[in-house]
Amino acid sequence: MPRIIKYILYDILRTRFILFYTLFLLLSAVGMYQLDSDTSKVVLSMMNIVLIVVPLVSIVFTTIHFYNSYEFIELMLAQPVNRTVVFLSQYLSVALSLLLAYTVGIGLPMVFYGTEASGLTLILSGAMLTLVFVSLAFLSAVLTRDKAKAIGVALLFWFYFSLIFDAFVLWILYSFSDYPLEKVTVALIALNPVDLARILMILQLDVSALMGYTGAFFKDFFGGGMGFAFATGVLLLWVAVPLGLAMRVFKRKDL
Amino acid sequence: MMRWTAVMLMLGWQTADGGVIRAGDGRSVVQAVEMAAAGDTVIVPQGTYAEGNILIRKPLTVLGENMPVMDGRMKDEIFTIAAEHVTIDGFRIINTGRSSMEDLAGIKCLDAHHAVIRNNIFENTFFGIHISNSDHSTISNNKLSSSAEFEYQLGNGIHLWKCKHALIEGNEVTGHRDGIYFEFVTLSFIRKNISQKNMRYGLHFMFSHDDAYEDNVFRNNGAGVSVMYTRHVKMHRNVFEDNWGSSSYGLLLKDISDSEVIGNRFTGNTSGIYMEGTSRTVFDGNLFRQNGWAIKLMASCDGNSFNRNNFSGNTFDISTNGALVLNSMSHNHWDKYEGYDLDRDGIGDIPFHPVSLFSVISEHIPSAMLIWRSFLVFLLDRAEKVMPAVTPANLKDDNPMMHAHDLG
């Protein structure tokens, strides 16, 4: 498995896309630090980028990569190698390279210019988002046969989680505003990894506003460590479940 | 040594017009107080005294030597002062009784003008210092702390009712119901106190006209600070921080008029200032930083002006509950301002609207706060900025500053 990972990583590096991605994140982070001296405001601006760009890049890059290495996968499977090993090596090497790009791109300026707890949370939530969207991309890739279609599905995933879902949540909250919706809202948020990553961030940035609720449930959820534990836990599920499903499909798939 | 010298000095000065009586060596504090004539000094040496209530009915100076402990054994009130010109200095007053019927206190003044209470430590008291109908009292450099599971089991730290010309200075109050409580107290000063972790308000202020409170710190109190039904209050250079909760406010202003809120710092509160029925009050040179809502300005406020304040890192700068705007804002610095300054006079060329759409939404549907800072909310706020439909269009700062004021 380490040897397969090594070859795939080499392949990924050769396309240079990862380098561009790192450079892009690095430049935008440095630019924000240059523009604003207030570190908490910089984290805020970076969060907006992370929540939009990281899912998009992760999911599109992974899908394209999967289809580009389709022949390599076929070749590997012709050898006496377990399908699980091939699939996991693919997942690990893509996730690893994207994670590395992200951590370097966002983390290096933070080390250089200094940051606070919210910066570390940003790194954590962005890393989780990367993993989640790589998983989702693998799922969309194994579910389709056609590259264009897979990219379409991937983009749809991104659009759905970044925008449509929140509009849907807001609509529900508006329509049922006469009812106690605290637990329902938290349950709804759990259905969207981007929202979970965002919750991790606003727990850091806006906690004094979040404490403005009368409900005891929210108070426990935001005030104690429960919100953090919940969001991180569900995000891990969001990594594991699509990955498991994709692996299941991949194992039985007629390539 | 310093302390001893101070006591000696006091002695020398006191003996000029009165004798010195020492408690201890078989003489109780009650006996010493009884023996003393008006104007005498009673010295209580180091030790623990549990003598029940000590009632003082003549002008006396009562000095503790090396912080003698006055123990109320969880049932007594300790000092009760019912005379003018009484000084209590240098005691450690612990374990008063707890009774809501009698308002038991560590030191209680009744019709006792010119009382001086200083350098005492209060621990586990119901009321710490309870003063009623007494003018010209001075309460300085005391430390008061108490604790209980429920609010009703606690009294206030420093409680004043119907007083004039009081000076409250340099005290530290923690763990009481209200840190400092003022009702019908006029022409008084509250200065350089620290009031924190009290179960209800750090400072509770009602019907107390023409007072000033300056350079105090109010931190982490159950409901922050509340100033109500008062006119001509000066609130200068205080720090209001970390008051968290749905009904917790850095500063709650209710039916206040002709007052000043100048040079204060509001940091990390759920609501920095919540104001209703407030008129003609000046908010100048304050810093609002990392609050949930910097200012909740209800539509019942009129004639207030907000000038030269700094707003930075607040979730929402201002929220309101109506379209009517009778207040003015000018020359504030808003970190959310995105305008430009072509003539380079340091003032932005387009007005700033501090009420965002989402603050209106989350006012109606609190749980919508969970989608705060999402891309959707960003788009909605942008659209609202271009075409205001929900937010009050005339609540705006026409002269927003490009750079933060230097508030020291």
XYZ file of C-alpha atoms in Angstrom:
663
model
C 0.000 0.000 0.000
C 2.728 2.563 0.805
C 4.233 1.923 -2.591
C 0.958 2.526 -4.389
C 0.456 5.707 -2.345
C 3.930 6.817 -3.329
C 3.191 6.411 -7.022
C -0.148 8.204 -6.781
C 1.375 11.072 -4.821
C 4.074 11.370 -7.450
C 1.396 11.450 -10.105
C -0.575 14.154 -8.265
C 2.516 16.310 -7.809
C 3.269 16.069 -11.502
C 0.039 17.832 -12.431
C 1.134 20.879 -10.376
C -2.463 21.635 -9.483
C -1.756 21.046 -5.807
C 1.084 23.532 -6.000
C -1.201 26.167 -7.479
C -3.790 25.469 -4.813
C -1.179 25.877 -2.064
C 0.069 29.060 -3.634
C -3.437 30.456 -3.967
C -4.243 29.835 -0.299
C -0.853 31.151 0.746
C -1.221 34.335 -1.245
C -4.761 35.069 -0.092
C -3.841 34.433 3.542
C -0.740 36.614 3.354
C -2.738 39.282 1.523
C -5.347 39.346 4.275
C -2.704 39.632 6.953
C -1.182 42.519 5.034
C -4.507 44.314 4.653
C -5.660 44.009 8.233
C -3.713 44.108 11.432
C -6.506 42.668 13.580
C -5.881 38.901 13.675
C -9.451 38.005 14.576
C -10.727 39.890 11.532
C -8.197 38.088 9.351
C -9.454 34.758 10.620
C -12.963 35.890 9.751
C -12.033 36.732 6.170
C -10.081 33.515 5.779
C -13.069 31.592 7.072
C -15.180 32.921 4.209
C -12.593 31.629 1.744
C -12.185 28.312 3.482
C -15.915 27.612 3.606
C -16.345 28.295 -0.123
C -13.063 27.380 -1.780
C -11.916 24.347 0.170
C -15.033 22.246 -0.511
C -15.085 23.305 -4.169
C -11.443 22.551 -4.853
C -11.480 19.323 -2.872
C -14.505 17.877 -4.570
C -13.662 18.897 -8.156
C -9.992 17.989 -7.931
C -10.757 14.585 -6.447
C -13.325 13.753 -9.095
C -11.023 14.752 -11.952
C -8.151 12.891 -10.383
C -10.209 9.744 -10.031
C -11.158 9.711 -13.674
C -7.658 10.626 -14.794
C -6.218 7.681 -12.921
C -8.908 5.319 -14.115
C -6.425 3.410 -16.298
C -3.946 3.218 -13.465
C -6.652 1.749 -11.244
C -7.542 -0.793 -13.904
C -3.899 -1.698 -14.223
C -3.511 -2.094 -10.480
C -6.568 -4.291 -10.280
C -5.113 -6.570 -12.930
C -2.346 -7.324 -10.420
C -2.935 -9.461 -7.366
C -3.869 -6.463 -5.238
C -6.915 -6.175 -3.042
C -9.544 -3.669 -4.259
C -9.819 -2.148 -0.795
C -6.093 -1.459 -0.794
C -6.253 0.251 -4.180
C -9.256 2.330 -3.194
C -7.858 3.359 0.178
C -4.500 4.253 -1.336
C -6.287 6.485 -3.791
C -8.286 8.112 -1.020
C -5.339 8.537 1.312
C -3.018 10.033 -1.255
C -5.573 12.525 -2.578
C -6.688 13.500 0.932
C -3.119 13.745 2.122
C -1.985 16.020 -0.678
C -5.015 18.305 -0.342
C -4.618 18.425 3.428
C -0.957 19.260 3.080
C -1.717 22.024 0.595
C -4.392 23.440 2.866
C -2.360 23.293 6.062
C 0.660 24.881 4.438
C -1.399 27.503 2.590
C -3.387 28.664 5.608
C -1.158 27.534 8.436
C 2.175 28.962 7.319
C 1.003 32.607 7.300
C -0.570 31.979 10.714
C 2.728 30.740 12.079
C 4.427 33.716 10.536
C 1.986 36.472 11.536
C 0.625 34.892 14.686
C -2.913 33.872 15.528
C -5.251 32.913 18.354
C -7.480 29.962 19.180
C -9.865 30.834 16.365
C -7.041 30.334 13.838
C -6.412 26.802 15.077
C -10.126 26.075 14.853
C -10.060 27.354 11.285
C -7.299 24.896 10.410
C -9.206 22.072 12.063
C -12.528 22.842 10.385
C -10.915 23.358 6.967
C -9.074 20.044 7.285
C -12.311 18.293 8.200
C -14.053 19.904 5.227
C -11.286 18.696 2.922
C -11.685 15.125 4.132
C -15.475 15.247 3.883
C -15.490 16.580 0.348
C -12.852 14.122 -0.835
C -15.108 11.367 0.484
C -18.121 12.841 -1.267
C -16.154 13.172 -4.492
C -15.165 9.496 -4.373
C -18.793 8.618 -3.870
C -19.923 10.701 -6.838
C -17.081 9.293 -8.948
C -17.842 5.633 -8.293
C -21.547 6.207 -8.794
C -21.158 7.510 -12.332
C -19.441 6.193 -15.430
C -18.872 9.437 -17.220
C -16.300 12.046 -16.182
C -18.410 15.053 -17.152
C -21.382 13.687 -15.299
C -19.264 13.008 -12.219
C -17.964 16.571 -12.209
C -21.530 17.778 -12.598
C -22.636 15.733 -9.597
C -19.637 17.009 -7.623
C -20.458 20.625 -8.404
C -24.058 19.989 -7.457
C -22.919 18.607 -4.093
C -20.876 21.755 -3.517
C -23.659 24.105 -4.553
C -26.186 22.238 -2.455
C -24.096 22.279 0.710
C -22.823 25.845 0.329
C -25.999 27.639 -0.586
C -29.188 25.704 -1.230
C -29.184 23.867 2.061
C -28.957 27.034 4.155
C -31.761 28.637 2.190
C -33.817 25.549 2.924
C -32.972 25.781 6.645
C -33.873 29.463 6.744
C -37.159 28.745 5.000
C -38.023 26.043 7.529
C -37.120 28.331 10.421
C -39.284 31.087 8.987
C -42.251 28.847 8.283
C -42.244 27.154 11.666
C -41.031 30.067 13.758
C -43.992 29.648 16.147
C -42.644 26.297 17.301
C -39.623 25.558 19.485
C -37.034 24.791 16.856
C -33.792 24.568 18.814
C -33.212 20.845 18.565
C -34.631 20.704 15.054
C -32.180 23.366 13.906
C -29.225 21.537 15.378
C -30.421 18.308 13.761
C -30.783 20.080 10.402
C -27.328 21.603 10.684
C -25.897 18.125 11.239
C -27.037 17.263 7.721
C -24.576 19.697 6.200
C -20.807 19.402 6.711
C -20.191 23.007 5.629
C -22.567 24.204 8.320
C -20.860 22.035 10.915
C -17.477 23.499 10.047
C -19.045 26.955 10.249
C -20.518 26.177 13.672
C -17.040 25.260 14.889
C -15.922 28.699 13.774
C -18.775 30.792 15.169
C -18.389 28.991 18.483
C -15.058 30.800 18.552
C -15.941 34.101 16.934
C -19.473 34.869 18.052
C -19.897 33.053 21.300
C -21.115 36.151 23.130
C -23.937 36.560 20.623
C -24.743 32.851 20.691
C -25.205 33.077 24.451
C -28.080 35.480 23.794
C -30.612 32.670 23.653
C -33.212 31.957 26.232
C -33.289 28.223 25.601
C -31.383 26.078 28.058
C -30.601 23.643 25.265
C -28.661 26.213 23.262
C -26.935 27.398 26.388
C -25.572 23.910 27.061
C -24.862 23.335 23.412
C -22.879 26.521 22.888
C -21.628 27.212 26.367
C -20.106 23.872 27.271
C -17.860 21.750 25.124
C -20.900 19.949 23.749
C -21.236 22.045 20.593
C -17.620 21.484 19.682
C -17.754 17.760 20.386
C -21.009 17.403 18.473
C -19.797 19.262 15.381
C -16.474 17.427 15.271
C -18.117 14.051 15.846
C -20.702 14.500 13.109
C -18.039 15.792 10.719
C -16.090 12.576 11.281
C -19.243 10.655 10.402
C -19.458 12.762 7.256
C -15.969 11.568 6.350
C -16.556 7.930 7.175
C -20.041 7.272 5.828
C -19.598 8.463 2.188
C -16.186 6.810 2.127
C -17.641 3.514 3.335
C -20.436 3.706 0.785
C -18.026 4.556 -2.021
C -15.804 1.645 -1.055
C -18.777 -0.714 -1.033
C -19.792 0.401 -4.521
C -16.204 0.313 -5.772
C -15.663 -3.237 -4.570
C -18.635 -4.543 -6.524
C -18.240 -2.257 -9.466
C -17.672 -3.675 -12.931
C -14.851 -1.458 -14.105
C 4.400 48.161 60.171
C 2.779 50.729 57.897
C -0.546 49.734 59.240
C 0.604 50.018 62.849
C 1.986 53.479 62.191
C -1.284 54.466 60.632
C -3.143 53.256 63.695
C -0.761 55.149 65.962
C -1.264 58.276 63.951
C -4.989 57.854 64.164
C -4.617 57.391 67.919
C -2.585 60.492 68.385
C -5.056 62.467 66.411
C -8.052 60.935 68.100
C -6.813 61.460 71.641
C -6.902 65.165 70.977
C -10.636 65.160 71.368
C -11.428 61.745 72.827
C -10.141 58.830 74.842
C -8.970 55.448 73.698
C -10.602 52.282 74.915
C -9.102 48.896 74.177
C -11.149 45.762 73.901
C -9.592 42.374 74.646
C -8.041 41.074 77.863
C -11.402 40.096 79.234
C -13.195 43.118 77.879
C -15.579 42.393 75.032
C -16.101 44.674 72.082
C -19.659 45.302 73.243
C -18.388 46.385 76.666
C -15.712 48.584 75.139
C -18.273 50.290 72.942
C -20.542 50.766 75.943
C -17.748 52.278 78.052
C -16.604 54.680 75.373
C -17.893 58.219 75.410
C -18.978 60.064 72.292
C -15.952 60.870 70.147
C -13.754 58.138 71.661
C -11.752 55.553 69.786
C -12.251 51.855 70.425
C -9.360 49.608 69.473
C -10.017 45.937 68.919
C -6.850 43.828 68.984
C -6.234 40.800 66.809
C -8.439 37.834 67.643
C -11.798 36.301 66.965
C -14.906 37.837 68.442
C -18.324 36.271 68.314
C -20.418 38.550 70.478
C -23.607 38.780 68.541
C -24.810 42.170 67.437
C -22.731 45.239 68.285
C -24.930 48.299 68.385
C -23.257 51.694 68.174
C -25.389 54.644 69.269
C -22.772 57.380 69.666
C -20.087 58.922 67.492
C -17.147 56.487 67.713
C -14.116 55.382 65.809
C -13.779 51.604 65.942
C -10.398 50.357 64.762
C -9.318 46.783 64.233
C -5.724 45.961 64.999
C -4.307 43.415 62.512
C -7.706 42.535 61.124
C -9.595 41.048 64.098
C -12.307 38.615 63.027
C -15.908 39.450 63.863
C -17.873 36.231 63.526
C -21.658 36.342 63.176
C -21.931 32.559 63.633
C -24.424 32.436 60.746
C -27.153 34.073 62.847
C -26.246 37.635 63.848
C -25.895 40.984 62.263
C -22.468 42.275 63.296
C -22.200 46.068 63.468
C -25.344 48.154 63.601
C -24.692 51.883 63.491
C -27.399 54.286 64.594
C -25.379 57.436 65.243
C -23.578 60.053 63.200
C -19.825 60.218 62.657
C -19.023 56.563 63.199
C -15.947 54.997 61.612
C -15.355 51.276 61.240
C -11.890 50.435 60.003
C -9.814 47.282 59.619
C -12.091 44.360 60.478
C -12.674 40.987 59.004
C -16.397 40.447 59.174
C -17.623 36.931 58.510
C -20.672 34.690 58.622
C -23.637 36.966 59.182
C -27.055 35.452 59.570
C -29.265 35.213 56.524
C -32.737 36.610 56.740
C -34.827 38.270 54.115
C -37.146 39.611 56.833
C -34.506 41.693 58.561
C -31.870 42.217 55.874
C -29.015 41.168 58.164
C -25.736 42.804 57.210
C -22.071 42.865 58.069
C -22.339 46.573 58.812
C -25.681 48.318 58.820
C -26.165 52.064 59.055
C -29.558 53.465 60.025
C -29.983 57.236 60.020
C -26.229 57.405 60.495
C -24.832 60.396 58.654
C -21.087 60.773 58.034
C -20.339 57.097 58.507
C -16.938 55.895 57.310
C -16.460 52.225 56.499
C -13.049 51.369 55.176
C -10.360 48.691 54.896
C -12.645 45.867 55.970
C -12.942 42.376 54.591
C -16.391 40.827 54.415
C -16.736 37.111 53.894
C -19.844 35.045 53.636
C -22.149 37.900 54.588
C -25.821 38.210 53.634
C -25.772 41.936 52.999
C -22.215 43.256 53.196
C -22.746 46.944 53.897
C -26.337 48.114 54.235
C -26.924 51.842 54.509
C -30.263 53.533 54.689
C -31.317 57.108 55.170
C -27.753 58.243 55.884
C -25.988 61.104 54.138
C -22.301 61.746 53.552
C -21.193 58.164 54.051
C -17.806 56.997 52.783
C -17.240 53.380 51.876
C -13.745 52.720 50.688
C -11.224 49.932 50.158
C -13.409 47.121 51.411
C -13.376 43.606 50.029
C -16.673 41.802 50.009
C -17.304 38.241 48.952
C -20.088 35.806 49.477
C -21.563 32.781 47.807
C -24.753 30.798 47.653
C -26.517 28.423 45.363
C -29.551 30.590 44.708
C -30.111 34.285 44.304
C -32.641 34.591 47.123
C -30.075 33.318 49.616
C -27.929 36.387 49.034
C -28.133 40.048 49.852
C -26.377 42.895 48.100
C -22.724 43.693 48.579
C -22.970 47.433 49.112
C -26.578 48.493 49.517
C -27.662 52.106 49.768
C -31.211 53.259 50.155
C -32.304 56.880 50.372
C -28.939 58.520 50.871
C -27.216 61.658 49.642
C -23.565 62.538 49.057
C -22.229 59.013 49.386
C -18.764 58.053 48.175
C -18.107 54.430 47.229
C -14.488 54.016 46.281
C -11.958 51.253 45.681
C -14.093 48.343 46.858
C -14.160 44.820 45.482
C -17.448 42.968 45.506
C -17.913 39.369 44.395
C -20.578 36.705 44.715
C -23.427 38.783 46.108
C -26.888 39.322 44.646
C -26.170 42.854 43.404
C -22.615 44.068 43.768
C -23.572 47.671 44.426
C -27.207 48.646 44.883
C -28.488 52.229 44.760
C -32.091 53.198 45.311
C -33.073 56.821 45.909
C -29.426 57.753 46.318
C -28.561 61.161 44.927
C -25.506 63.364 44.434
C -23.144 60.437 44.999
C -19.979 58.974 43.515
C -19.050 55.386 42.734
C -15.394 55.232 41.833
C -12.721 52.653 41.065
C -14.637 49.673 42.334
C -14.480 46.156 40.964
C -17.751 44.303 40.950
C -17.691 40.824 39.493
C -19.335 37.413 39.534
C -22.394 38.665 41.346
C -25.517 36.627 40.780
C -27.689 39.459 39.527
C -26.306 42.901 38.725
C -22.818 44.252 39.172
C -24.411 47.642 39.779
C -28.115 48.186 40.277
C -29.260 51.705 40.107
C -32.774 53.092 40.506
C -34.246 56.552 41.083
C -30.765 57.827 41.821
C -30.385 61.204 40.185
C -27.278 63.326 39.727
C -24.830 60.521 40.493
C -21.579 59.677 38.804
C -19.854 56.383 38.468
C -16.351 56.354 37.079
C -13.420 53.986 36.507
C -15.250 50.932 37.789
C -14.955 47.405 36.452
C -18.097 45.306 36.080
C -17.241 41.820 34.971
C -19.006 38.544 34.544
C -22.128 39.408 36.530
C -25.333 37.406 36.082
C -27.182 40.258 34.421
C -24.519 42.925 33.988
C -25.278 46.463 35.101
C -28.667 48.077 35.178
C -29.397 51.773 35.471
C -33.077 52.632 35.605
C -35.532 55.495 36.156
C -32.827 58.064 36.658
C -31.733 61.390 35.214
C -28.391 63.152 35.129
C -26.122 60.162 35.636
C -22.526 60.385 34.545
C -21.013 57.057 33.504
C -17.381 57.598 32.676
C -14.457 55.296 31.905
C -16.003 52.130 33.271
C -15.262 48.666 31.984
C -18.156 46.344 31.251
C -17.020 42.897 30.216
C -17.952 39.251 29.815
C -21.598 39.511 30.794
C -23.068 36.516 28.998
C -26.666 35.438 28.728
C -29.963 36.171 27.081
C -30.975 38.722 29.694
C -27.495 39.887 30.534
C -26.316 43.304 29.473
C -23.078 45.163 29.770
C -25.224 48.165 30.561
C -29.004 48.192 30.695
C -30.473 51.684 30.425
C -34.166 52.010 31.132
C -35.906 55.361 31.406
C -32.730 57.352 31.655
C -32.492 60.953 30.570
C -29.928 63.720 30.237
C -27.040 61.438 31.107
C -23.544 60.777 29.845
C -21.908 57.518 28.807
C -18.377 58.563 27.987
C -15.087 56.732 27.554
C -16.336 53.319 28.668
C -15.181 49.930 27.390
C -17.689 47.253 26.506
C -15.973 43.946 25.770
C -17.296 40.441 25.228
C -20.862 41.024 26.405
C -23.905 39.403 24.850
C -25.348 42.926 24.614
C -23.019 45.844 25.216
C -25.774 48.368 25.863
C -29.467 47.653 25.884
C -31.497 50.821 26.022
C -35.174 51.626 26.133
C -36.966 54.837 27.032
C -33.653 56.625 27.088
C -33.612 60.304 26.151
C -31.062 63.006 25.470
C -28.122 60.917 26.558
C -24.652 61.336 25.116
C -22.558 58.311 24.114
C -19.104 59.527 23.318
C -15.690 57.914 22.974
C -16.740 54.438 24.029
C -15.164 51.224 22.795
C -17.395 48.323 21.806
C -15.377 45.203 21.151
C -16.378 41.611 20.555
C -19.883 41.908 21.864
C -22.774 39.898 20.454
C -24.741 43.089 19.981
C -22.820 46.285 20.658
C -25.991 48.330 21.151
C -29.603 47.243 21.236
C -31.369 50.500 20.594
C -35.107 50.235 21.130
C -37.370 52.557 19.172
C -38.578 54.166 22.413
C -35.284 56.056 22.716
C -35.047 59.599 21.453
C -32.614 62.472 21.239
C -29.548 60.378 22.033
C -26.312 60.995 20.218
C -23.570 58.473 19.483
C -20.361 60.192 18.522
C -16.724 59.173 18.214
C -17.196 55.600 19.404
C -15.174 52.629 18.168
C -16.967 49.480 17.075
C -14.795 46.477 16.364
C -15.295 42.738 16.170
C -18.907 42.800 17.305
C -21.207 40.183 15.835
C -23.825 42.887 15.303
C -23.143 46.560 15.810
C -26.650 47.864 16.339
C -30.063 46.284 16.363
C -33.410 47.950 16.809
C -37.067 46.981 16.966
C -38.754 49.555 14.781
C -38.385 51.827 11.811
C -38.620 55.051 13.809
C -35.230 56.634 14.417
C -34.956 59.672 16.673
C -31.280 59.384 17.524
C -28.193 60.635 15.794
C -24.866 58.995 15.026
C -21.783 60.677 13.765
C -18.021 60.259 13.503
C -17.951 56.724 14.830
C -15.495 54.135 13.624
C -17.115 50.928 12.396
C -14.831 48.056 11.455
C -17.541 46.757 9.107
C -17.488 49.968 7.061
C -16.487 49.336 3.478
C -16.727 52.813 1.999
C -14.010 55.016 0.605
C -12.519 58.401 1.339
C -11.717 60.213 -1.882
C -11.106 63.649 -0.373
C -8.821 62.111 2.250
C -10.248 63.950 5.217
C -10.409 60.746 7.266
C -14.194 60.606 6.992
C -15.870 58.060 4.726
C -17.728 59.546 1.774
C -20.767 57.304 1.937
C -22.879 56.740 5.040
C -22.674 53.550 7.087
C -25.807 51.592 7.991
C -25.008 49.717 11.183
C -28.162 47.579 11.263
C -27.671 44.430 9.192
C -30.497 42.386 7.736
C -29.492 39.309 9.624
C -29.628 41.094 12.969
C -33.284 41.823 12.171
C -33.881 38.209 11.151
C -32.232 36.765 14.222
C -34.258 39.145 16.387
C -37.435 37.484 15.036
C -36.123 33.925 14.816
C -33.341 33.441 17.351
C -32.444 29.943 16.179
C -31.593 31.385 12.754
C -28.376 32.416 14.446
C -27.119 28.935 13.610
C -26.756 29.855 9.945
C -24.949 33.104 10.761
C -21.832 33.695 8.643
C -22.959 31.257 5.965
C -22.628 32.193 2.315
C -26.388 32.626 2.055
C -26.463 35.143 4.893
C -23.595 37.002 3.275
C -25.556 37.281 0.026
C -28.734 38.372 1.824
C -26.876 41.059 3.767
C -25.287 42.307 0.550
C -28.621 42.482 -1.240
C -30.121 44.390 1.689
C -27.229 46.862 1.665
C -27.904 47.650 -1.983
C -31.662 47.936 -1.572
C -32.717 48.412 2.039
C -36.141 46.878 2.512
C -36.197 45.567 6.062
C -33.605 47.610 7.922
C -34.350 51.240 8.887
C -32.806 53.334 6.115
C -32.323 56.457 8.199
C -30.468 54.784 11.052
C -27.038 55.614 9.751
C -23.758 57.322 10.421
C -23.250 60.000 7.778
C -19.662 60.649 8.794
C -18.075 57.275 9.510
C -14.397 57.499 10.384
C -11.891 55.633 8.228
C -9.631 54.902 11.205
C -10.325 53.992 14.792
C -10.220 56.739 17.392
C -7.386 56.602 19.820
C -9.267 56.061 23.048
C -6.240 55.436 25.197
